């Protein structure tokens, strides 16, 4: 049972996203909270989407938005895809 979704909207975050995801996964592991990391991409053009496709899996859900939504749109898309009853939005 997934209890917490950690939602990270992103746009052109190829250089920093891996560290952020590892920190989020580390938080879940340290606290014993059953959860997922959800990345809602906002139409990145810097290689972020290629990286995201390579890491997608059961503990790291990825939504790649080709419609180039704004920040709020990426957040809303992520919220609709979250599996947990609670969502932590990181910016």
mmCIF file with all atom_site columns, C-alpha atoms in Angstrom:
data_model
loop_
_atom_site.group_PDB
_atom_site.id
_atom_site.type_symbol
_atom_site.label_atom_id
_atom_site.label_alt_id
_atom_site.label_comp_id
_atom_site.label_asym_id
_atom_site.label_entity_id
_atom_site.label_seq_id
_atom_site.pdbx_PDB_ins_code
_atom_site.Cartn_x
_atom_site.Cartn_y
_atom_site.Cartn_z
_atom_site.occupancy
_atom_site.B_iso_or_equiv
_atom_site.pdbx_formal_charge
_atom_site.auth_seq_id
_atom_site.auth_comp_id
_atom_site.auth_asym_id
_atom_site.auth_atom_id
_atom_site.pdbx_PDB_model_num
ATOM 1  C CA . UNK A 1 1  ? 0.000  0.000  0.000   1.00 0.00 ? 1  UNK A CA 1
ATOM 2  C CA . UNK A 1 2  ? 1.442  3.359  -1.030  1.00 0.00 ? 2  UNK A CA 1
ATOM 3  C CA . UNK A 1 3  ? 0.938  5.929  1.729   1.00 0.00 ? 3  UNK A CA 1
ATOM 4  C CA . UNK A 1 4  ? 2.820  8.932  0.359   1.00 0.00 ? 4  UNK A CA 1
ATOM 5  C CA . UNK A 1 5  ? 3.537  10.318 -3.094  1.00 0.00 ? 5  UNK A CA 1
ATOM 6  C CA . UNK A 1 6  ? 6.489  12.669 -3.335  1.00 0.00 ? 6  UNK A CA 1
ATOM 7  C CA . UNK A 1 7  ? 5.666  14.798 -6.367  1.00 0.00 ? 7  UNK A CA 1
ATOM 8  C CA . UNK A 1 8  ? 8.372  16.743 -8.167  1.00 0.00 ? 8  UNK A CA 1
ATOM 9  C CA . UNK A 1 9  ? 7.367  18.842 -11.159 1.00 0.00 ? 9  UNK A CA 1
ATOM 10 C CA . UNK A 1 10 ? 10.385 19.578 -13.333 1.00 0.00 ? 10 UNK A CA 1
ATOM 11 C CA . UNK A 1 11 ? 11.536 21.505 -16.372 1.00 0.00 ? 11 UNK A CA 1
ATOM 12 C CA . UNK A 1 12 ? 15.063 21.098 -17.737 1.00 0.00 ? 12 UNK A CA 1
ATOM 13 C CA . UNK A 1 13 ? 16.473 19.489 -14.602 1.00 0.00 ? 13 UNK A CA 1
ATOM 14 C CA . UNK A 1 14 ? 18.900 17.000 -16.201 1.00 0.00 ? 14 UNK A CA 1
ATOM 15 C CA . UNK A 1 15 ? 21.797 18.104 -13.988 1.00 0.00 ? 15 UNK A CA 1
ATOM 16 C CA . UNK A 1 16 ? 20.010 17.946 -10.629 1.00 0.00 ? 16 UNK A CA 1
ATOM 17 C CA . UNK A 1 17 ? 17.124 15.500 -10.917 1.00 0.00 ? 17 UNK A CA 1
ATOM 18 C CA . UNK A 1 18 ? 19.030 12.301 -10.094 1.00 0.00 ? 18 UNK A CA 1
ATOM 19 C CA . UNK A 1 19 ? 20.205 13.704 -6.745  1.00 0.00 ? 19 UNK A CA 1
ATOM 20 C CA . UNK A 1 20 ? 16.693 14.909 -5.889  1.00 0.00 ? 20 UNK A CA 1
ATOM 21 C CA . UNK A 1 21 ? 15.162 11.524 -6.663  1.00 0.00 ? 21 UNK A CA 1
ATOM 22 C CA . UNK A 1 22 ? 17.790 9.708  -4.593  1.00 0.00 ? 22 UNK A CA 1
ATOM 23 C CA . UNK A 1 23 ? 17.149 12.044 -1.654  1.00 0.00 ? 23 UNK A CA 1
ATOM 24 C CA . UNK A 1 24 ? 13.400 11.409 -1.884  1.00 0.00 ? 24 UNK A CA 1
ATOM 25 C CA . UNK A 1 25 ? 13.907 7.637  -2.054  1.00 0.00 ? 25 UNK A CA 1
ATOM 26 C CA . UNK A 1 26 ? 16.335 7.872  0.850   1.00 0.00 ? 26 UNK A CA 1
ATOM 27 C CA . UNK A 1 27 ? 13.747 9.727  2.917   1.00 0.00 ? 27 UNK A CA 1
ATOM 28 C CA . UNK A 1 28 ? 11.184 6.987  2.280   1.00 0.00 ? 28 UNK A CA 1
ATOM 29 C CA . UNK A 1 29 ? 13.696 4.278  3.181   1.00 0.00 ? 29 UNK A CA 1
ATOM 30 C CA . UNK A 1 30 ? 14.907 6.021  6.359   1.00 0.00 ? 30 UNK A CA 1
ATOM 31 C CA . UNK A 1 31 ? 11.424 6.724  7.670   1.00 0.00 ? 31 UNK A CA 1
ATOM 32 C CA . UNK A 1 32 ? 9.903  3.394  6.675   1.00 0.00 ? 32 UNK A CA 1
ATOM 33 C CA . UNK A 1 33 ? 7.100  5.158  4.820   1.00 0.00 ? 33 UNK A CA 1
ATOM 34 C CA . UNK A 1 34 ? 5.709  3.167  1.912   1.00 0.00 ? 34 UNK A CA 1
ATOM 35 C CA . UNK A 1 35 ? 5.656  5.584  -0.963  1.00 0.00 ? 35 UNK A CA 1
ATOM 36 C CA . UNK A 1 36 ? 6.491  6.553  -4.488  1.00 0.00 ? 36 UNK A CA 1
ATOM 37 C CA . UNK A 1 37 ? 8.396  9.325  -6.198  1.00 0.00 ? 37 UNK A CA 1
ATOM 38 C CA . UNK A 1 38 ? 6.425  10.903 -9.030  1.00 0.00 ? 38 UNK A CA 1
ATOM 39 C CA . UNK A 1 39 ? 8.138  13.173 -11.525 1.00 0.00 ? 39 UNK A CA 1
ATOM 40 C CA . UNK A 1 40 ? 5.874  15.334 -13.680 1.00 0.00 ? 40 UNK A CA 1
ATOM 41 C CA . UNK A 1 41 ? 7.974  16.726 -16.505 1.00 0.00 ? 41 UNK A CA 1
ATOM 42 C CA . UNK A 1 42 ? 6.870  19.978 -18.032 1.00 0.00 ? 42 UNK A CA 1
ATOM 43 C CA . UNK A 1 43 ? 8.257  19.503 -21.556 1.00 0.00 ? 43 UNK A CA 1
ATOM 44 C CA . UNK A 1 44 ? 12.004 19.538 -20.875 1.00 0.00 ? 44 UNK A CA 1
ATOM 45 C CA . UNK A 1 45 ? 14.413 19.948 -23.791 1.00 0.00 ? 45 UNK A CA 1
ATOM 46 C CA . UNK A 1 46 ? 17.762 19.298 -22.059 1.00 0.00 ? 46 UNK A CA 1
ATOM 47 C CA . UNK A 1 47 ? 17.782 15.486 -21.877 1.00 0.00 ? 47 UNK A CA 1
ATOM 48 C CA . UNK A 1 48 ? 15.666 15.272 -18.737 1.00 0.00 ? 48 UNK A CA 1
ATOM 49 C CA . UNK A 1 49 ? 13.013 13.188 -20.510 1.00 0.00 ? 49 UNK A CA 1
ATOM 50 C CA . UNK A 1 50 ? 15.564 10.596 -21.687 1.00 0.00 ? 50 UNK A CA 1
ATOM 51 C CA . UNK A 1 51 ? 16.831 10.234 -18.136 1.00 0.00 ? 51 UNK A CA 1
ATOM 52 C CA . UNK A 1 52 ? 13.292 9.956  -16.768 1.00 0.00 ? 52 UNK A CA 1
ATOM 53 C CA . UNK A 1 53 ? 12.378 7.208  -19.229 1.00 0.00 ? 53 UNK A CA 1
ATOM 54 C CA . UNK A 1 54 ? 15.431 5.227  -18.093 1.00 0.00 ? 54 UNK A CA 1
ATOM 55 C CA . UNK A 1 55 ? 14.474 5.279  -14.387 1.00 0.00 ? 55 UNK A CA 1
ATOM 56 C CA . UNK A 1 56 ? 10.713 4.808  -14.535 1.00 0.00 ? 56 UNK A CA 1
ATOM 57 C CA . UNK A 1 57 ? 9.518  1.903  -12.432 1.00 0.00 ? 57 UNK A CA 1
ATOM 58 C CA . UNK A 1 58 ? 7.288  0.889  -9.544  1.00 0.00 ? 58 UNK A CA 1
ATOM 59 C CA . UNK A 1 59 ? 8.908  3.237  -6.997  1.00 0.00 ? 59 UNK A CA 1
ATOM 60 C CA . UNK A 1 60 ? 9.530  6.088  -9.419  1.00 0.00 ? 60 UNK A CA 1
ATOM 61 C CA . UNK A 1 61 ? 6.590  6.956  -11.613 1.00 0.00 ? 61 UNK A CA 1
ATOM 62 C CA . UNK A 1 62 ? 7.228  9.338  -14.485 1.00 0.00 ? 62 UNK A CA 1
ATOM 63 C CA . UNK A 1 63 ? 4.825  11.529 -16.434 1.00 0.00 ? 63 UNK A CA 1
ATOM 64 C CA . UNK A 1 64 ? 6.339  13.228 -19.459 1.00 0.00 ? 64 UNK A CA 1
ATOM 65 C CA . UNK A 1 65 ? 4.162  16.024 -20.737 1.00 0.00 ? 65 UNK A CA 1
ATOM 66 C CA . UNK A 1 66 ? 4.667  16.921 -24.362 1.00 0.00 ? 66 UNK A CA 1
ATOM 67 C CA . UNK A 1 67 ? 2.039  19.686 -24.208 1.00 0.00 ? 67 UNK A CA 1
ATOM 68 C CA . UNK A 1 68 ? 4.444  22.022 -22.361 1.00 0.00 ? 68 UNK A CA 1
ATOM 69 C CA . UNK A 1 69 ? 2.148  22.845 -19.472 1.00 0.00 ? 69 UNK A CA 1
ATOM 70 C CA . UNK A 1 70 ? 3.130  25.573 -17.071 1.00 0.00 ? 70 UNK A CA 1
ATOM 71 C CA . UNK A 1 71 ? 4.253  24.787 -13.513 1.00 0.00 ? 71 UNK A CA 1
ATOM 72 C CA . UNK A 1 72 ? 0.697  24.615 -12.182 1.00 0.00 ? 72 UNK A CA 1
ATOM 73 C CA . UNK A 1 73 ? -0.318 22.310 -15.025 1.00 0.00 ? 73 UNK A CA 1
ATOM 74 C CA . UNK A 1 74 ? 2.556  19.955 -14.306 1.00 0.00 ? 74 UNK A CA 1
ATOM 75 C CA . UNK A 1 75 ? 1.547  19.915 -10.629 1.00 0.00 ? 75 UNK A CA 1
ATOM 76 C CA . UNK A 1 76 ? -2.083 19.182 -11.486 1.00 0.00 ? 76 UNK A CA 1
ATOM 77 C CA . UNK A 1 77 ? -1.081 16.370 -13.846 1.00 0.00 ? 77 UNK A CA 1
ATOM 78 C CA . UNK A 1 78 ? 1.088  14.881 -11.130 1.00 0.00 ? 78 UNK A CA 1
ATOM 79 C CA . UNK A 1 79 ? -1.668 15.094 -8.543  1.00 0.00 ? 79 UNK A CA 1
ATOM 80 C CA . UNK A 1 80 ? -4.061 13.204 -10.806 1.00 0.00 ? 80 UNK A CA 1
ATOM 81 C CA . UNK A 1 81 ? -1.484 10.406 -11.226 1.00 0.00 ? 81 UNK A CA 1
ATOM 82 C CA . UNK A 1 82 ? -0.541 10.045 -7.552  1.00 0.00 ? 82 UNK A CA 1
ATOM 83 C CA . UNK A 1 83 ? -1.445 6.690  -6.036  1.00 0.00 ? 83 UNK A CA 1
ATOM 84 C CA . UNK A 1 84 ? -1.211 7.681  -2.382  1.00 0.00 ? 84 UNK A CA 1
ATOM 85 C CA . UNK A 1 85 ? -3.799 9.350  -0.192  1.00 0.00 ? 85 UNK A CA 1
ATOM 86 C CA . UNK A 1 86 ? -1.164 11.950 0.757   1.00 0.00 ? 86 UNK A CA 1
ATOM 87 C CA . UNK A 1 87 ? 1.069  13.923 -1.602  1.00 0.00 ? 87 UNK A CA 1
ATOM 88 C CA . UNK A 1 88 ? 4.124  15.970 -0.743  1.00 0.00 ? 88 UNK A CA 1
ATOM 89 C CA . UNK A 1 89 ? 4.864  18.548 -3.440  1.00 0.00 ? 89 UNK A CA 1
ATOM 90 C CA . UNK A 1 90 ? 8.532  19.483 -3.776  1.00 0.00 ? 90 UNK A CA 1
ATOM 91 C CA . UNK A 1 91 ? 9.648  22.451 -5.769  1.00 0.00 ? 91 UNK A CA 1
#
